[in-house]
Amino acid sequence: RRNLMELINIGFGNMVSFRRIISILNPDSSPVKRLVHVAKEKGNLIDASCGRKTQSVLVMDTGHVILSALSSDSVQNKFLRSENTADVL
């Protein structure tokens, strides 16, 4: 059973396990756009932006790529807060 503290909100009630995140990327560079395109072709893309502009791209250890409407800084802050909280538990 997973602890709820392992999940972070990436916008609009969408949650991901912070322990599975490999990187949090800005979506504006060409390599990240290519990464998103390849993930879409492979069926590994999850669009959690709910129709909003993608502000960050999360790469998971499962090979999935997740699009979020939250900024990279916002997701990073939530990640760091969750990681520090988990260390205390």
mmCIF file of N, CA and C in Angstrom:
data_model
loop_
_atom_site.group_PDB
_atom_site.id
_atom_site.type_symbol
_atom_site.label_atom_id
_atom_site.label_comp_id
_atom_site.label_asym_id
_atom_site.label_seq_id
_atom_site.Cartn_x
_atom_site.Cartn_y
_atom_site.Cartn_z
ATOM 1 N N ARG A 1 0.848 -1.189 0.000
ATOM 2 C CA ARG A 1 0.000 0.000 0.000
ATOM 3 C C ARG A 1 0.883 1.239 0.000
ATOM 4 N N ARG A 2 0.651 2.115 -0.944
ATOM 5 C CA ARG A 2 1.455 3.331 -1.065
ATOM 6 C C ARG A 2 0.956 4.405 -0.111
ATOM 7 N N ASN A 3 1.902 5.140 0.439
ATOM 8 C CA ASN A 3 1.583 6.260 1.300
ATOM 9 C C ASN A 3 1.138 7.430 0.435
ATOM 10 N N LEU A 4 0.062 8.114 0.804
ATOM 11 C CA LEU A 4 -0.456 9.237 0.032
ATOM 12 C C LEU A 4 0.564 10.363 -0.054
ATOM 13 N N MET A 5 1.479 10.446 0.894
ATOM 14 C CA MET A 5 2.501 11.491 0.876
ATOM 15 C C MET A 5 3.464 11.311 -0.295
ATOM 16 N N GLU A 6 3.468 10.164 -0.942
ATOM 17 C CA GLU A 6 4.340 9.935 -2.087
ATOM 18 C C GLU A 6 3.794 10.566 -3.356
ATOM 19 N N LEU A 7 2.586 11.093 -3.304
ATOM 20 C CA LEU A 7 1.966 11.686 -4.487
ATOM 21 C C LEU A 7 2.048 13.203 -4.423
ATOM 22 N N ILE A 8 2.311 13.823 -5.581
ATOM 23 C CA ILE A 8 2.252 15.276 -5.661
ATOM 24 C C ILE A 8 1.243 15.669 -6.731
ATOM 25 N N ASN A 9 0.576 16.783 -6.485
ATOM 26 C CA ASN A 9 -0.413 17.300 -7.412
ATOM 27 C C ASN A 9 0.324 18.036 -8.528
ATOM 28 N N ILE A 10 0.067 17.640 -9.768
ATOM 29 C CA ILE A 10 0.710 18.300 -10.909
ATOM 30 C C ILE A 10 -0.292 19.171 -11.671
ATOM 31 N N GLY A 11 -1.399 19.488 -11.004
ATOM 32 C CA GLY A 11 -2.397 20.387 -11.579
ATOM 33 C C GLY A 11 -3.711 19.715 -11.867
ATOM 34 N N PHE A 12 -4.793 20.428 -11.568
ATOM 35 C CA PHE A 12 -6.158 19.993 -11.853
ATOM 36 C C PHE A 12 -6.498 18.654 -11.215
ATOM 37 N N GLY A 13 -5.949 18.390 -10.033
ATOM 38 C CA GLY A 13 -6.249 17.162 -9.304
ATOM 39 C C GLY A 13 -5.492 15.941 -9.803
ATOM 40 N N ASN A 14 -4.600 16.115 -10.757
ATOM 41 C CA ASN A 14 -3.796 15.002 -11.257
ATOM 42 C C ASN A 14 -2.598 14.793 -10.338
ATOM 43 N N MET A 15 -2.350 13.551 -9.983
ATOM 44 C CA MET A 15 -1.288 13.229 -9.039
ATOM 45 C C MET A 15 -0.310 12.236 -9.656
ATOM 46 N N VAL A 16 0.961 12.376 -9.280
ATOM 47 C CA VAL A 16 1.980 11.407 -9.690
ATOM 48 C C VAL A 16 2.835 11.070 -8.474
ATOM 49 N N SER A 17 3.465 9.917 -8.526
ATOM 50 C CA SER A 17 4.379 9.512 -7.468
ATOM 51 C C SER A 17 5.689 10.266 -7.637
ATOM 52 N N PHE A 18 6.058 11.060 -6.640
ATOM 53 C CA PHE A 18 7.277 11.847 -6.766
ATOM 54 C C PHE A 18 8.515 10.960 -6.783
ATOM 55 N N ARG A 19 8.423 9.764 -6.244
ATOM 56 C CA ARG A 19 9.569 8.847 -6.239
ATOM 57 C C ARG A 19 9.874 8.288 -7.633
ATOM 58 N N ARG A 20 8.921 8.395 -8.560
ATOM 59 C CA ARG A 20 9.100 7.852 -9.915
ATOM 60 C C ARG A 20 9.576 8.904 -10.911
ATOM 61 N N ILE A 21 9.661 10.164 -10.486
ATOM 62 C CA ILE A 21 10.072 11.239 -11.386
ATOM 63 C C ILE A 21 11.591 11.209 -11.570
ATOM 64 N N ILE A 22 12.016 11.175 -12.834
ATOM 65 C CA ILE A 22 13.439 11.242 -13.162
ATOM 66 C C ILE A 22 13.846 12.686 -13.406
ATOM 67 N N SER A 23 13.013 13.428 -14.157
ATOM 68 C CA SER A 23 13.355 14.818 -14.439
ATOM 69 C C SER A 23 12.098 15.657 -14.656
ATOM 70 N N ILE A 24 12.255 16.953 -14.415
ATOM 71 C CA ILE A 24 11.207 17.935 -14.647
ATOM 72 C C ILE A 24 11.795 18.931 -15.640
ATOM 73 N N LEU A 25 11.190 19.008 -16.826
ATOM 74 C CA LEU A 25 11.774 19.772 -17.926
ATOM 75 C C LEU A 25 10.871 20.909 -18.378
ATOM 76 N N ASN A 26 11.510 21.933 -18.934
ATOM 77 C CA ASN A 26 10.799 23.017 -19.579
ATOM 78 C C ASN A 26 10.444 22.538 -20.992
ATOM 79 N N PRO A 27 9.215 22.717 -21.451
ATOM 80 C CA PRO A 27 8.781 22.136 -22.727
ATOM 81 C C PRO A 27 9.204 22.913 -23.976
ATOM 82 N N ASP A 28 9.939 24.000 -23.819
ATOM 83 C CA ASP A 28 10.196 24.880 -24.959
ATOM 84 C C ASP A 28 11.375 24.494 -25.845
ATOM 85 N N SER A 29 12.280 23.649 -25.368
ATOM 86 C CA SER A 29 13.450 23.315 -26.177
ATOM 87 C C SER A 29 13.120 22.234 -27.216
ATOM 88 N N SER A 30 13.884 22.238 -28.292
ATOM 89 C CA SER A 30 13.670 21.252 -29.364
ATOM 90 C C SER A 30 13.856 19.809 -28.892
ATOM 91 N N PRO A 31 14.885 19.496 -28.076
ATOM 92 C CA PRO A 31 15.032 18.113 -27.613
ATOM 93 C C PRO A 31 13.838 17.627 -26.777
ATOM 94 N N VAL A 32 13.277 18.516 -25.966
ATOM 95 C CA VAL A 32 12.118 18.124 -25.150
ATOM 96 C C VAL A 32 10.896 17.937 -26.046
ATOM 97 N N LYS A 33 10.745 18.791 -27.033
ATOM 98 C CA LYS A 33 9.636 18.625 -27.978
ATOM 99 C C LYS A 33 9.750 17.298 -28.718
ATOM 100 N N ARG A 34 10.981 16.917 -29.094
ATOM 101 C CA ARG A 34 11.209 15.618 -29.736
ATOM 102 C C ARG A 34 10.870 14.479 -28.786
ATOM 103 N N LEU A 35 11.288 14.612 -27.529
ATOM 104 C CA LEU A 35 10.992 13.594 -26.509
ATOM 105 C C LEU A 35 9.478 13.386 -26.379
ATOM 106 N N VAL A 36 8.738 14.477 -26.341
ATOM 107 C CA VAL A 36 7.272 14.410 -26.236
ATOM 108 C C VAL A 36 6.695 13.739 -27.482
ATOM 109 N N HIS A 37 7.200 14.102 -28.650
ATOM 110 C CA HIS A 37 6.711 13.522 -29.910
ATOM 111 C C HIS A 37 6.947 12.010 -29.942
ATOM 112 N N VAL A 38 8.142 11.587 -29.557
ATOM 113 C CA VAL A 38 8.475 10.149 -29.551
ATOM 114 C C VAL A 38 7.600 9.409 -28.543
ATOM 115 N N ALA A 39 7.403 9.997 -27.360
ATOM 116 C CA ALA A 39 6.555 9.361 -26.344
ATOM 117 C C ALA A 39 5.121 9.208 -26.850
ATOM 118 N N LYS A 40 4.641 10.205 -27.578
ATOM 119 C CA LYS A 40 3.288 10.133 -28.137
ATOM 120 C C LYS A 40 3.188 8.993 -29.142
ATOM 121 N N GLU A 41 4.205 8.880 -30.013
ATOM 122 C CA GLU A 41 4.213 7.801 -31.010
ATOM 123 C C GLU A 41 4.244 6.424 -30.356
ATOM 124 N N LYS A 42 4.969 6.287 -29.251
ATOM 125 C CA LYS A 42 5.093 5.005 -28.550
ATOM 126 C C LYS A 42 3.909 4.716 -27.633
ATOM 127 N N GLY A 43 3.046 5.698 -27.408
ATOM 128 C CA GLY A 43 1.910 5.511 -26.501
ATOM 129 C C GLY A 43 2.290 5.707 -25.044
ATOM 130 N N ASN A 44 3.409 6.394 -24.792
ATOM 131 C CA ASN A 44 3.877 6.626 -23.427
ATOM 132 C C ASN A 44 3.640 8.048 -22.950
ATOM 133 N N LEU A 45 2.838 8.817 -23.680
ATOM 134 C CA LEU A 45 2.578 10.207 -23.314
ATOM 135 C C LEU A 45 1.278 10.293 -22.525
ATOM 136 N N ILE A 46 1.336 11.009 -21.411
ATOM 137 C CA ILE A 46 0.144 11.264 -20.598
ATOM 138 C C ILE A 46 -0.033 12.776 -20.535
ATOM 139 N N ASP A 47 -1.144 13.260 -21.060
ATOM 140 C CA ASP A 47 -1.414 14.696 -21.058
ATOM 141 C C ASP A 47 -2.280 15.030 -19.849
ATOM 142 N N ALA A 48 -1.640 15.583 -18.817
ATOM 143 C CA ALA A 48 -2.353 15.960 -17.596
ATOM 144 C C ALA A 48 -2.547 17.472 -17.533
ATOM 145 N N SER A 49 -2.461 18.129 -18.686
ATOM 146 C CA SER A 49 -2.586 19.585 -18.718
ATOM 147 C C SER A 49 -4.042 20.048 -18.819
ATOM 148 N N CYS A 50 -4.941 19.127 -19.053
ATOM 149 C CA CYS A 50 -6.377 19.422 -19.138
ATOM 150 C C CYS A 50 -6.688 20.512 -20.164
ATOM 151 N N GLY A 51 -6.008 20.451 -21.293
ATOM 152 C CA GLY A 51 -6.269 21.391 -22.366
ATOM 153 C C GLY A 51 -5.561 22.729 -22.225
ATOM 154 N N ARG A 52 -4.854 22.935 -21.132
ATOM 155 C CA ARG A 52 -4.107 24.179 -20.933
ATOM 156 C C ARG A 52 -2.745 24.078 -21.612
ATOM 157 N N LYS A 53 -2.042 25.189 -21.665
ATOM 158 C CA LYS A 53 -0.701 25.207 -22.236
ATOM 159 C C LYS A 53 0.237 24.385 -21.353
ATOM 160 N N THR A 54 1.045 23.545 -21.962
ATOM 161 C CA THR A 54 2.009 22.737 -21.218
ATOM 162 C C THR A 54 3.119 23.638 -20.695
ATOM 163 N N GLN A 55 3.312 23.618 -19.376
ATOM 164 C CA GLN A 55 4.333 24.432 -18.728
ATOM 165 C C GLN A 55 5.523 23.603 -18.260
ATOM 166 N N SER A 56 5.304 22.283 -18.093
ATOM 167 C CA SER A 56 6.403 21.408 -17.681
ATOM 168 C C SER A 56 6.172 20.002 -18.209
ATOM 169 N N VAL A 57 7.283 19.293 -18.367
ATOM 170 C CA VAL A 57 7.261 17.921 -18.855
ATOM 171 C C VAL A 57 7.967 17.064 -17.812
ATOM 172 N N LEU A 58 7.290 16.036 -17.328
ATOM 173 C CA LEU A 58 7.866 15.136 -16.333
ATOM 174 C C LEU A 58 8.238 13.828 -17.011
ATOM 175 N N VAL A 59 9.456 13.388 -16.793
ATOM 176 C CA VAL A 59 9.914 12.109 -17.315
ATOM 177 C C VAL A 59 9.937 11.138 -16.140
ATOM 178 N N MET A 60 9.252 10.015 -16.313
ATOM 179 C CA MET A 60 9.122 9.048 -15.231
ATOM 180 C C MET A 60 10.059 7.860 -15.455
ATOM 181 N N ASP A 61 10.371 7.148 -14.389
ATOM 182 C CA ASP A 61 11.270 5.995 -14.511
ATOM 183 C C ASP A 61 10.624 4.824 -15.242
ATOM 184 N N THR A 62 9.343 4.927 -15.532
ATOM 185 C CA THR A 62 8.628 3.888 -16.282
ATOM 186 C C THR A 62 8.736 4.105 -17.789
ATOM 187 N N GLY A 63 9.332 5.247 -18.195
ATOM 188 C CA GLY A 63 9.401 5.595 -19.606
ATOM 189 C C GLY A 63 8.266 6.497 -20.041
ATOM 190 N N HIS A 64 7.317 6.750 -19.160
ATOM 191 C CA HIS A 64 6.213 7.643 -19.489
ATOM 192 C C HIS A 64 6.670 9.094 -19.429
ATOM 193 N N VAL A 65 6.047 9.905 -20.256
ATOM 194 C CA VAL A 65 6.288 11.340 -20.279
ATOM 195 C C VAL A 65 4.947 11.997 -19.972
ATOM 196 N N ILE A 66 4.939 12.892 -18.973
ATOM 197 C CA ILE A 66 3.699 13.509 -18.512
ATOM 198 C C ILE A 66 3.761 15.009 -18.751
ATOM 199 N N LEU A 67 2.708 15.551 -19.369
ATOM 200 C CA LEU A 67 2.601 16.983 -19.602
ATOM 201 C C LEU A 67 1.774 17.605 -18.490
ATOM 202 N N SER A 68 2.260 18.714 -17.946
ATOM 203 C CA SER A 68 1.558 19.403 -16.869
ATOM 204 C C SER A 68 1.387 20.876 -17.199
ATOM 205 N N ALA A 69 0.290 21.463 -16.740
ATOM 206 C CA ALA A 69 0.045 22.890 -16.931
ATOM 207 C C ALA A 69 0.731 23.712 -15.848
ATOM 208 N N LEU A 70 1.298 23.060 -14.836
ATOM 209 C CA LEU A 70 2.049 23.786 -13.809
ATOM 210 C C LEU A 70 3.454 24.067 -14.313
ATOM 211 N N SER A 71 4.022 25.173 -13.880
ATOM 212 C CA SER A 71 5.381 25.521 -14.297
ATOM 213 C C SER A 71 6.383 24.520 -13.726
ATOM 214 N N SER A 72 7.522 24.433 -14.361
ATOM 215 C CA SER A 72 8.584 23.544 -13.883
ATOM 216 C C SER A 72 8.982 23.894 -12.457
ATOM 217 N N ASP A 73 9.069 25.188 -12.161
ATOM 218 C CA ASP A 73 9.433 25.630 -10.808
ATOM 219 C C ASP A 73 8.404 25.183 -9.772
ATOM 220 N N SER A 74 7.138 25.289 -10.120
ATOM 221 C CA SER A 74 6.073 24.900 -9.199
ATOM 222 C C SER A 74 6.120 23.392 -8.910
ATOM 223 N N VAL A 75 6.282 22.588 -9.959
ATOM 224 C CA VAL A 75 6.375 21.134 -9.768
ATOM 225 C C VAL A 75 7.630 20.795 -8.973
ATOM 226 N N GLN A 76 8.743 21.475 -9.268
ATOM 227 C CA GLN A 76 9.987 21.226 -8.543
ATOM 228 C C GLN A 76 9.815 21.535 -7.055
ATOM 229 N N ASN A 77 9.163 22.646 -6.726
ATOM 230 C CA ASN A 77 8.937 22.993 -5.318
ATOM 231 C C ASN A 77 8.083 21.944 -4.618
ATOM 232 N N LYS A 78 7.043 21.461 -5.284
ATOM 233 C CA LYS A 78 6.208 20.417 -4.700
ATOM 234 C C LYS A 78 7.008 19.129 -4.517
ATOM 235 N N PHE A 79 7.846 18.821 -5.501
ATOM 236 C CA PHE A 79 8.702 17.636 -5.427
ATOM 237 C C PHE A 79 9.629 17.732 -4.219
ATOM 238 N N LEU A 80 10.283 18.870 -4.061
ATOM 239 C CA LEU A 80 11.226 19.041 -2.953
ATOM 240 C C LEU A 80 10.525 18.999 -1.597
ATOM 241 N N ARG A 81 9.345 19.615 -1.504
ATOM 242 C CA ARG A 81 8.578 19.568 -0.246
ATOM 243 C C ARG A 81 8.175 18.130 0.081
ATOM 244 N N SER A 82 7.708 17.385 -0.927
ATOM 245 C CA SER A 82 7.286 16.000 -0.713
ATOM 246 C C SER A 82 8.467 15.117 -0.316
ATOM 247 N N GLU A 83 9.610 15.331 -0.961
ATOM 248 C CA GLU A 83 10.796 14.547 -0.665
ATOM 249 C C GLU A 83 11.256 14.793 0.774
ATOM 250 N N ASN A 84 11.240 16.051 1.222
ATOM 251 C CA ASN A 84 11.642 16.369 2.588
ATOM 252 C C ASN A 84 10.662 15.804 3.600
ATOM 253 N N THR A 85 9.364 15.848 3.276
ATOM 254 C CA THR A 85 8.337 15.303 4.173
ATOM 255 C C THR A 85 8.481 13.795 4.292
ATOM 256 N N ALA A 86 8.773 13.121 3.183
ATOM 257 C CA ALA A 86 8.907 11.658 3.195
ATOM 258 C C ALA A 86 10.110 11.229 4.027
ATOM 259 N N ASP A 87 11.170 12.038 4.027
ATOM 260 C CA ASP A 87 12.349 11.686 4.828
ATOM 261 C C ASP A 87 12.037 11.704 6.310
ATOM 262 N N VAL A 88 11.099 12.571 6.711
ATOM 263 C CA VAL A 88 10.742 12.675 8.122
ATOM 264 C C VAL A 88 9.864 11.508 8.549
ATOM 265 N N LEU A 89 9.025 11.011 7.637
ATOM 266 C CA LEU A 89 8.077 9.943 7.977
ATOM 267 C C LEU A 89 8.746 8.615 8.201
#
